[in-house]
């Protein structure tokens, strides 16, 4: 595909369950970002990958959140033991290098019930 | 402490020029200034990026004074479809020495008929 692809587009899960959110960046993009956006609010930075490395994980809200990237391509954001406050849209973006244009996916809307 | 400061909201009318100013008093020598636009239920979209003076593309102009402590996004002759949230970003170094994209609260622009 030509753009950043995220799956699933919508996810409803029960409190306490684990979820995995997937991001397929644009081919060749070395930088990959994850953000969380609660309803009516701005984007909250979660984590950033340069290649397969995450230089800064300080944005992850708690140890229930983790992310990995393999093959300098697909990335997975995992939320363990989901809580209702985890409900939000999770956005992924990729860019060819830092300080260049970042392309965003459509996001995964997570609802924890 | 916020990296950037911009108005929470602005109102305009179709056909008018809109200028949104962002303050970034602590901008670093290596930081670029980037603006994104976000429509409801979509990921942000890159508008323009600059380092100093003036940058213009088919969508907008970006004015940056010599001290680079602020920048102004100028949208010529806005239409109803320009109603969106506009984010100003400056590069922020992570603990690993890489730039990460940190979004502020953004400016909610409403264009009226």
PDB file of C-alpha atoms in Angstrom:
ATOM      1  CA  UNK A   1       0.000   0.000   0.000  1.00  0.00           C
ATOM      2  CA  UNK A   2       0.998   3.574  -0.501  1.00  0.00           C
ATOM      3  CA  UNK A   3       0.270   4.818   2.988  1.00  0.00           C
ATOM      4  CA  UNK A   4       0.582   3.840   6.635  1.00  0.00           C
ATOM      5  CA  UNK A   5      -1.782   1.010   7.442  1.00  0.00           C
ATOM      6  CA  UNK A   6      -3.129   0.258  10.896  1.00  0.00           C
ATOM      7  CA  UNK A   7      -5.141  -2.716  12.040  1.00  0.00           C
ATOM      8  CA  UNK A   8      -7.665  -3.275  13.333  1.00  0.00           C
ATOM      9  CA  UNK A   9      -9.466  -0.033  12.611  1.00  0.00           C
ATOM     10  CA  UNK A  10     -11.744  -0.647  15.583  1.00  0.00           C
ATOM     11  CA  UNK A  11     -11.300  -2.849  18.614  1.00  0.00           C
ATOM     12  CA  UNK A  12     -13.682  -3.434  21.479  1.00  0.00           C
ATOM     13  CA  UNK A  13     -12.257  -5.410  24.354  1.00  0.00           C
ATOM     14  CA  UNK A  14     -13.194  -6.311  27.880  1.00  0.00           C
ATOM     15  CA  UNK A  15     -11.396  -4.775  30.800  1.00  0.00           C
ATOM     16  CA  UNK A  16      -8.444  -6.914  31.814  1.00  0.00           C
ATOM     17  CA  UNK A  17      -7.824  -8.420  28.389  1.00  0.00           C
ATOM     18  CA  UNK A  18      -4.649  -7.884  26.342  1.00  0.00           C
ATOM     19  CA  UNK A  19      -4.748  -6.213  22.934  1.00  0.00           C
ATOM     20  CA  UNK A  20      -2.289  -5.906  20.073  1.00  0.00           C
ATOM     21  CA  UNK A  21      -2.368  -3.031  17.650  1.00  0.00           C
ATOM     22  CA  UNK A  22      -0.494  -3.273  14.388  1.00  0.00           C
ATOM     23  CA  UNK A  23       1.167  -0.644  12.226  1.00  0.00           C
ATOM     24  CA  UNK A  24       2.551  -1.164   8.740  1.00  0.00           C
ATOM     25  CA  UNK A  25       4.639   1.891   7.837  1.00  0.00           C
ATOM     26  CA  UNK A  26       5.471   3.155   4.390  1.00  0.00           C
ATOM     27  CA  UNK A  27       8.169   0.974   2.883  1.00  0.00           C
ATOM     28  CA  UNK A  28      11.645   2.373   3.449  1.00  0.00           C
ATOM     29  CA  UNK A  29      10.660   4.700   6.277  1.00  0.00           C
ATOM     30  CA  UNK A  30      13.148   4.308   9.087  1.00  0.00           C
ATOM     31  CA  UNK A  31      11.287   6.322  11.743  1.00  0.00           C
ATOM     32  CA  UNK A  32       8.025   5.103  13.277  1.00  0.00           C
ATOM     33  CA  UNK A  33       5.918   6.809  15.942  1.00  0.00           C
ATOM     34  CA  UNK A  34       3.010   5.764  18.155  1.00  0.00           C
ATOM     35  CA  UNK A  35       0.559   8.251  19.663  1.00  0.00           C
ATOM     36  CA  UNK A  36      -2.588   8.074  21.742  1.00  0.00           C
ATOM     37  CA  UNK A  37      -5.447  10.522  21.253  1.00  0.00           C
ATOM     38  CA  UNK A  38      -8.334  10.654  23.659  1.00  0.00           C
ATOM     39  CA  UNK A  39     -11.614  12.134  22.517  1.00  0.00           C
ATOM     40  CA  UNK A  40     -11.350  15.865  21.928  1.00  0.00           C
ATOM     41  CA  UNK A  41      -7.736  16.031  23.026  1.00  0.00           C
ATOM     42  CA  UNK A  42      -4.340  16.383  21.386  1.00  0.00           C
ATOM     43  CA  UNK A  43      -1.862  13.673  20.489  1.00  0.00           C
ATOM     44  CA  UNK A  44       0.040  12.070  23.347  1.00  0.00           C
ATOM     45  CA  UNK A  45       3.459  10.763  22.318  1.00  0.00           C
ATOM     46  CA  UNK A  46       4.006   7.136  23.333  1.00  0.00           C
ATOM     47  CA  UNK A  47       7.144   5.800  21.688  1.00  0.00           C
ATOM     48  CA  UNK A  48       9.440   6.326  18.741  1.00  0.00           C
ATOM     49  CA  UNK A  49      11.469   3.836  16.698  1.00  0.00           C
ATOM     50  CA  UNK A  50      14.527   4.564  14.624  1.00  0.00           C
ATOM     51  CA  UNK A  51      14.991   1.351  12.674  1.00  0.00           C
ATOM     52  CA  UNK A  52      14.171  -1.405  15.144  1.00  0.00           C
ATOM     53  CA  UNK A  53      15.431   0.527  18.150  1.00  0.00           C
ATOM     54  CA  UNK A  54      13.335   2.627  20.491  1.00  0.00           C
ATOM     55  CA  UNK A  55      15.673   5.345  21.846  1.00  0.00           C
ATOM     56  CA  UNK A  56      12.996   6.811  24.090  1.00  0.00           C
ATOM     57  CA  UNK A  57      10.250   4.836  25.838  1.00  0.00           C
ATOM     58  CA  UNK A  58       9.450   7.512  28.383  1.00  0.00           C
ATOM     59  CA  UNK A  59       6.077   8.274  26.813  1.00  0.00           C
ATOM     60  CA  UNK A  60       4.613   4.859  27.546  1.00  0.00           C
ATOM     61  CA  UNK A  61       1.950   5.459  30.238  1.00  0.00           C
ATOM     62  CA  UNK A  62       2.693   2.364  32.326  1.00  0.00           C
ATOM     63  CA  UNK A  63       4.427  -0.992  32.229  1.00  0.00           C
ATOM     64  CA  UNK A  64       1.229  -2.440  30.751  1.00  0.00           C
ATOM     65  CA  UNK A  65       2.240  -0.802  27.479  1.00  0.00           C
ATOM     66  CA  UNK A  66       4.975  -2.180  25.257  1.00  0.00           C
ATOM     67  CA  UNK A  67       5.954  -1.906  21.618  1.00  0.00           C
ATOM     68  CA  UNK A  68       8.293  -3.588  19.233  1.00  0.00           C
ATOM     69  CA  UNK A  69       9.365  -3.241  15.659  1.00  0.00           C
ATOM     70  CA  UNK A  70      10.901  -5.896  13.460  1.00  0.00           C
ATOM     71  CA  UNK A  71      12.656  -5.830  10.111  1.00  0.00           C
ATOM     72  CA  UNK A  72      12.571  -2.040  10.203  1.00  0.00           C
ATOM     73  CA  UNK A  73       8.986  -2.485   9.141  1.00  0.00           C
ATOM     74  CA  UNK A  74       5.880  -3.564  11.010  1.00  0.00           C
ATOM     75  CA  UNK A  75       5.376  -2.438  14.597  1.00  0.00           C
ATOM     76  CA  UNK A  76       3.086  -3.798  17.285  1.00  0.00           C
ATOM     77  CA  UNK A  77       1.799  -1.888  20.293  1.00  0.00           C
ATOM     78  CA  UNK A  78       0.643  -4.211  23.061  1.00  0.00           C
ATOM     79  CA  UNK A  79      -1.526  -3.183  25.971  1.00  0.00           C
ATOM     80  CA  UNK A  80      -1.821  -5.744  28.741  1.00  0.00           C
ATOM     81  CA  UNK A  81      -4.664  -5.933  31.243  1.00  0.00           C
ATOM     82  CA  UNK A  82      -6.556  -3.150  29.538  1.00  0.00           C
ATOM     83  CA  UNK A  83      -8.318  -0.512  31.622  1.00  0.00           C
ATOM     84  CA  UNK A  84     -11.170   1.774  30.672  1.00  0.00           C
ATOM     85  CA  UNK A  85      -8.833   4.755  30.624  1.00  0.00           C
ATOM     86  CA  UNK A  86      -6.951   3.069  27.775  1.00  0.00           C
ATOM     87  CA  UNK A  87      -9.916   3.805  25.498  1.00  0.00           C
ATOM     88  CA  UNK A  88      -8.656   6.136  22.777  1.00  0.00           C
ATOM     89  CA  UNK A  89      -7.536   6.289  19.179  1.00  0.00           C
ATOM     90  CA  UNK A  90      -4.016   4.958  18.736  1.00  0.00           C
ATOM     91  CA  UNK A  91      -2.207   6.562  15.824  1.00  0.00           C
ATOM     92  CA  UNK A  92       0.921   5.393  14.076  1.00  0.00           C
ATOM     93  CA  UNK A  93       3.124   7.502  11.806  1.00  0.00           C
ATOM     94  CA  UNK A  94       6.269   6.905   9.800  1.00  0.00           C
ATOM     95  CA  UNK A  95       8.845   9.144   8.160  1.00  0.00           C
ATOM     96  CA  UNK A  96      11.937   8.637   6.032  1.00  0.00           C
ATOM     97  CA  UNK A  97      14.159  10.202   8.691  1.00  0.00           C
ATOM     98  CA  UNK A  98      13.833  12.487  11.669  1.00  0.00           C
ATOM     99  CA  UNK A  99      12.811  16.081  11.059  1.00  0.00           C
ATOM    100  CA  UNK A 100      11.024  15.169   7.872  1.00  0.00           C
ATOM    101  CA  UNK A 101       7.364  14.827   6.993  1.00  0.00           C
ATOM    102  CA  UNK A 102       5.601  12.140   9.001  1.00  0.00           C
ATOM    103  CA  UNK A 103       2.718  10.220   7.430  1.00  0.00           C
ATOM    104  CA  UNK A 104      -0.061   9.070   9.706  1.00  0.00           C
ATOM    105  CA  UNK A 105      -2.346   6.077   9.519  1.00  0.00           C
ATOM    106  CA  UNK A 106      -6.068   6.289  10.138  1.00  0.00           C
ATOM    107  CA  UNK A 107      -5.658   4.956  13.648  1.00  0.00           C
ATOM    108  CA  UNK A 108      -7.110   2.153  15.727  1.00  0.00           C
ATOM    109  CA  UNK A 109     -10.081   3.111  17.868  1.00  0.00           C
ATOM    110  CA  UNK A 110      -9.832   1.090  21.076  1.00  0.00           C
ATOM    111  CA  UNK A 111     -12.816   0.807  23.377  1.00  0.00           C
ATOM    112  CA  UNK A 112     -12.433  -0.966  26.692  1.00  0.00           C
ATOM    113  CA  UNK A 113     -15.737  -2.011  28.235  1.00  0.00           C
TER     114      UNK A 113
ATOM    115  CA  UNK B   1       6.902  22.890  30.522  1.00  0.00           C
ATOM    116  CA  UNK B   2       5.213  23.118  27.113  1.00  0.00           C
ATOM    117  CA  UNK B   3       7.528  23.188  24.138  1.00  0.00           C
ATOM    118  CA  UNK B   4       5.113  25.267  22.033  1.00  0.00           C
ATOM    119  CA  UNK B   5       2.259  27.635  22.786  1.00  0.00           C
ATOM    120  CA  UNK B   6      -0.533  28.443  20.366  1.00  0.00           C
ATOM    121  CA  UNK B   7      -4.091  29.768  20.674  1.00  0.00           C
ATOM    122  CA  UNK B   8      -6.659  27.179  21.673  1.00  0.00           C
ATOM    123  CA  UNK B   9      -9.160  28.265  19.030  1.00  0.00           C
ATOM    124  CA  UNK B  10      -9.740  30.735  16.218  1.00  0.00           C
ATOM    125  CA  UNK B  11     -12.702  31.689  14.075  1.00  0.00           C
ATOM    126  CA  UNK B  12     -12.665  32.975  10.526  1.00  0.00           C
ATOM    127  CA  UNK B  13     -14.879  33.345   7.471  1.00  0.00           C
ATOM    128  CA  UNK B  14     -14.604  31.928   4.011  1.00  0.00           C
ATOM    129  CA  UNK B  15     -12.236  33.843   1.763  1.00  0.00           C
ATOM    130  CA  UNK B  16     -10.252  35.432   4.588  1.00  0.00           C
ATOM    131  CA  UNK B  17      -6.567  34.939   5.313  1.00  0.00           C
ATOM    132  CA  UNK B  18      -5.883  33.185   8.597  1.00  0.00           C
ATOM    133  CA  UNK B  19      -2.673  33.573  10.564  1.00  0.00           C
ATOM    134  CA  UNK B  20      -1.933  31.225  13.454  1.00  0.00           C
ATOM    135  CA  UNK B  21       1.068  32.117  15.589  1.00  0.00           C
ATOM    136  CA  UNK B  22       3.026  29.642  17.660  1.00  0.00           C
ATOM    137  CA  UNK B  23       5.534  30.544  20.374  1.00  0.00           C
ATOM    138  CA  UNK B  24       8.594  28.370  20.928  1.00  0.00           C
ATOM    139  CA  UNK B  25      10.910  30.397  23.129  1.00  0.00           C
ATOM    140  CA  UNK B  26      13.245  27.496  23.896  1.00  0.00           C
ATOM    141  CA  UNK B  27      13.799  26.354  20.328  1.00  0.00           C
ATOM    142  CA  UNK B  28      17.178  24.701  19.840  1.00  0.00           C
ATOM    143  CA  UNK B  29      19.655  25.410  17.064  1.00  0.00           C
ATOM    144  CA  UNK B  30      18.919  22.126  15.300  1.00  0.00           C
ATOM    145  CA  UNK B  31      15.130  22.290  15.618  1.00  0.00           C
ATOM    146  CA  UNK B  32      12.880  22.632  12.616  1.00  0.00           C
ATOM    147  CA  UNK B  33       9.341  24.040  12.862  1.00  0.00           C
ATOM    148  CA  UNK B  34       6.603  21.890  11.420  1.00  0.00           C
ATOM    149  CA  UNK B  35       2.840  22.348  11.134  1.00  0.00           C
ATOM    150  CA  UNK B  36       0.232  19.610  10.842  1.00  0.00           C
ATOM    151  CA  UNK B  37      -3.502  19.684  10.159  1.00  0.00           C
ATOM    152  CA  UNK B  38      -5.983  17.223  11.608  1.00  0.00           C
ATOM    153  CA  UNK B  39      -9.578  16.669  10.554  1.00  0.00           C
ATOM    154  CA  UNK B  40     -12.003  14.780  12.809  1.00  0.00           C
ATOM    155  CA  UNK B  41     -11.540  11.003  12.752  1.00  0.00           C
ATOM    156  CA  UNK B  42      -8.336  11.260  10.742  1.00  0.00           C
ATOM    157  CA  UNK B  43      -4.631  11.225  11.495  1.00  0.00           C
ATOM    158  CA  UNK B  44      -2.714  14.508  11.241  1.00  0.00           C
ATOM    159  CA  UNK B  45      -1.441  15.609   7.857  1.00  0.00           C
ATOM    160  CA  UNK B  46       1.805  17.477   7.223  1.00  0.00           C
ATOM    161  CA  UNK B  47       1.296  21.044   5.972  1.00  0.00           C
ATOM    162  CA  UNK B  48       4.645  22.792   5.940  1.00  0.00           C
ATOM    163  CA  UNK B  49       8.081  22.849   7.532  1.00  0.00           C
ATOM    164  CA  UNK B  50      10.749  25.512   7.851  1.00  0.00           C
ATOM    165  CA  UNK B  51      13.906  26.513   9.637  1.00  0.00           C
ATOM    166  CA  UNK B  52      14.078  30.274   9.157  1.00  0.00           C
ATOM    167  CA  UNK B  53      12.650  33.177   7.107  1.00  0.00           C
ATOM    168  CA  UNK B  54       9.756  32.214   4.863  1.00  0.00           C
ATOM    169  CA  UNK B  55       8.582  28.999   3.288  1.00  0.00           C
ATOM    170  CA  UNK B  56       5.667  28.734   0.871  1.00  0.00           C
ATOM    171  CA  UNK B  57       3.961  25.781  -0.733  1.00  0.00           C
ATOM    172  CA  UNK B  58       0.663  25.227  -2.503  1.00  0.00           C
ATOM    173  CA  UNK B  59      -1.219  25.044   0.786  1.00  0.00           C
ATOM    174  CA  UNK B  60       0.258  27.628   3.126  1.00  0.00           C
ATOM    175  CA  UNK B  61       3.105  29.957   4.037  1.00  0.00           C
ATOM    176  CA  UNK B  62       5.279  29.802   7.116  1.00  0.00           C
ATOM    177  CA  UNK B  63       6.921  32.920   8.485  1.00  0.00           C
ATOM    178  CA  UNK B  64       9.788  32.586  10.935  1.00  0.00           C
ATOM    179  CA  UNK B  65      11.505  35.683  12.388  1.00  0.00           C
ATOM    180  CA  UNK B  66      15.251  35.883  12.810  1.00  0.00           C
ATOM    181  CA  UNK B  67      15.202  34.901  16.489  1.00  0.00           C
ATOM    182  CA  UNK B  68      13.050  31.816  15.648  1.00  0.00           C
ATOM    183  CA  UNK B  69      11.179  32.132  18.941  1.00  0.00           C
ATOM    184  CA  UNK B  70       7.860  32.123  17.132  1.00  0.00           C
ATOM    185  CA  UNK B  71       6.387  31.184  13.801  1.00  0.00           C
ATOM    186  CA  UNK B  72       3.207  32.049  11.925  1.00  0.00           C
ATOM    187  CA  UNK B  73       1.236  29.722   9.703  1.00  0.00           C
ATOM    188  CA  UNK B  74      -0.652  31.659   7.059  1.00  0.00           C
ATOM    189  CA  UNK B  75      -3.597  30.107   5.216  1.00  0.00           C
ATOM    190  CA  UNK B  76      -4.719  32.227   2.259  1.00  0.00           C
ATOM    191  CA  UNK B  77      -8.417  32.525   1.451  1.00  0.00           C
ATOM    192  CA  UNK B  78      -9.719  29.799   3.743  1.00  0.00           C
ATOM    193  CA  UNK B  79     -12.729  27.693   2.884  1.00  0.00           C
ATOM    194  CA  UNK B  80     -15.088  25.639   5.032  1.00  0.00           C
ATOM    195  CA  UNK B  81     -12.906  22.591   4.385  1.00  0.00           C
ATOM    196  CA  UNK B  82     -10.027  24.251   6.253  1.00  0.00           C
ATOM    197  CA  UNK B  83     -11.924  23.776   9.508  1.00  0.00           C
ATOM    198  CA  UNK B  84      -9.553  21.564  11.480  1.00  0.00           C
ATOM    199  CA  UNK B  85      -7.055  21.477  14.323  1.00  0.00           C
ATOM    200  CA  UNK B  86      -3.619  22.885  13.474  1.00  0.00           C
ATOM    201  CA  UNK B  87      -0.548  21.744  15.389  1.00  0.00           C
ATOM    202  CA  UNK B  88       2.795  23.496  15.636  1.00  0.00           C
ATOM    203  CA  UNK B  89       5.776  21.278  16.423  1.00  0.00           C
ATOM    204  CA  UNK B  90       9.445  21.822  17.011  1.00  0.00           C
ATOM    205  CA  UNK B  91      11.979  19.029  17.136  1.00  0.00           C
ATOM    206  CA  UNK B  92      12.650  17.609  20.586  1.00  0.00           C
ATOM    207  CA  UNK B  93      15.639  15.493  21.376  1.00  0.00           C
ATOM    208  CA  UNK B  94      14.982  12.174  23.076  1.00  0.00           C
ATOM    209  CA  UNK B  95      17.263  10.628  25.676  1.00  0.00           C
ATOM    210  CA  UNK B  96      18.773   8.571  22.880  1.00  0.00           C
ATOM    211  CA  UNK B  97      19.735  11.661  20.930  1.00  0.00           C
ATOM    212  CA  UNK B  98      17.040  11.350  18.293  1.00  0.00           C
ATOM    213  CA  UNK B  99      14.359  13.877  17.470  1.00  0.00           C
ATOM    214  CA  UNK B 100      10.811  12.903  18.323  1.00  0.00           C
ATOM    215  CA  UNK B 101       7.611  14.601  17.246  1.00  0.00           C
ATOM    216  CA  UNK B 102       5.782  16.114  20.203  1.00  0.00           C
ATOM    217  CA  UNK B 103       2.349  17.558  19.518  1.00  0.00           C
ATOM    218  CA  UNK B 104       0.883  20.310  21.661  1.00  0.00           C
ATOM    219  CA  UNK B 105      -2.788  20.999  22.178  1.00  0.00           C
ATOM    220  CA  UNK B 106      -3.190  22.588  18.769  1.00  0.00           C
ATOM    221  CA  UNK B 107      -5.392  25.418  17.507  1.00  0.00           C
ATOM    222  CA  UNK B 108      -8.950  24.576  16.612  1.00  0.00           C
ATOM    223  CA  UNK B 109      -9.843  26.680  13.546  1.00  0.00           C
ATOM    224  CA  UNK B 110     -13.493  27.109  12.648  1.00  0.00           C
ATOM    225  CA  UNK B 111     -14.281  28.637   9.256  1.00  0.00           C
ATOM    226  CA  UNK B 112     -17.787  30.054   8.906  1.00  0.00           C
ATOM    227  CA  UNK B 113     -19.800  30.737   5.741  1.00  0.00           C
TER     228      UNK B 113
END
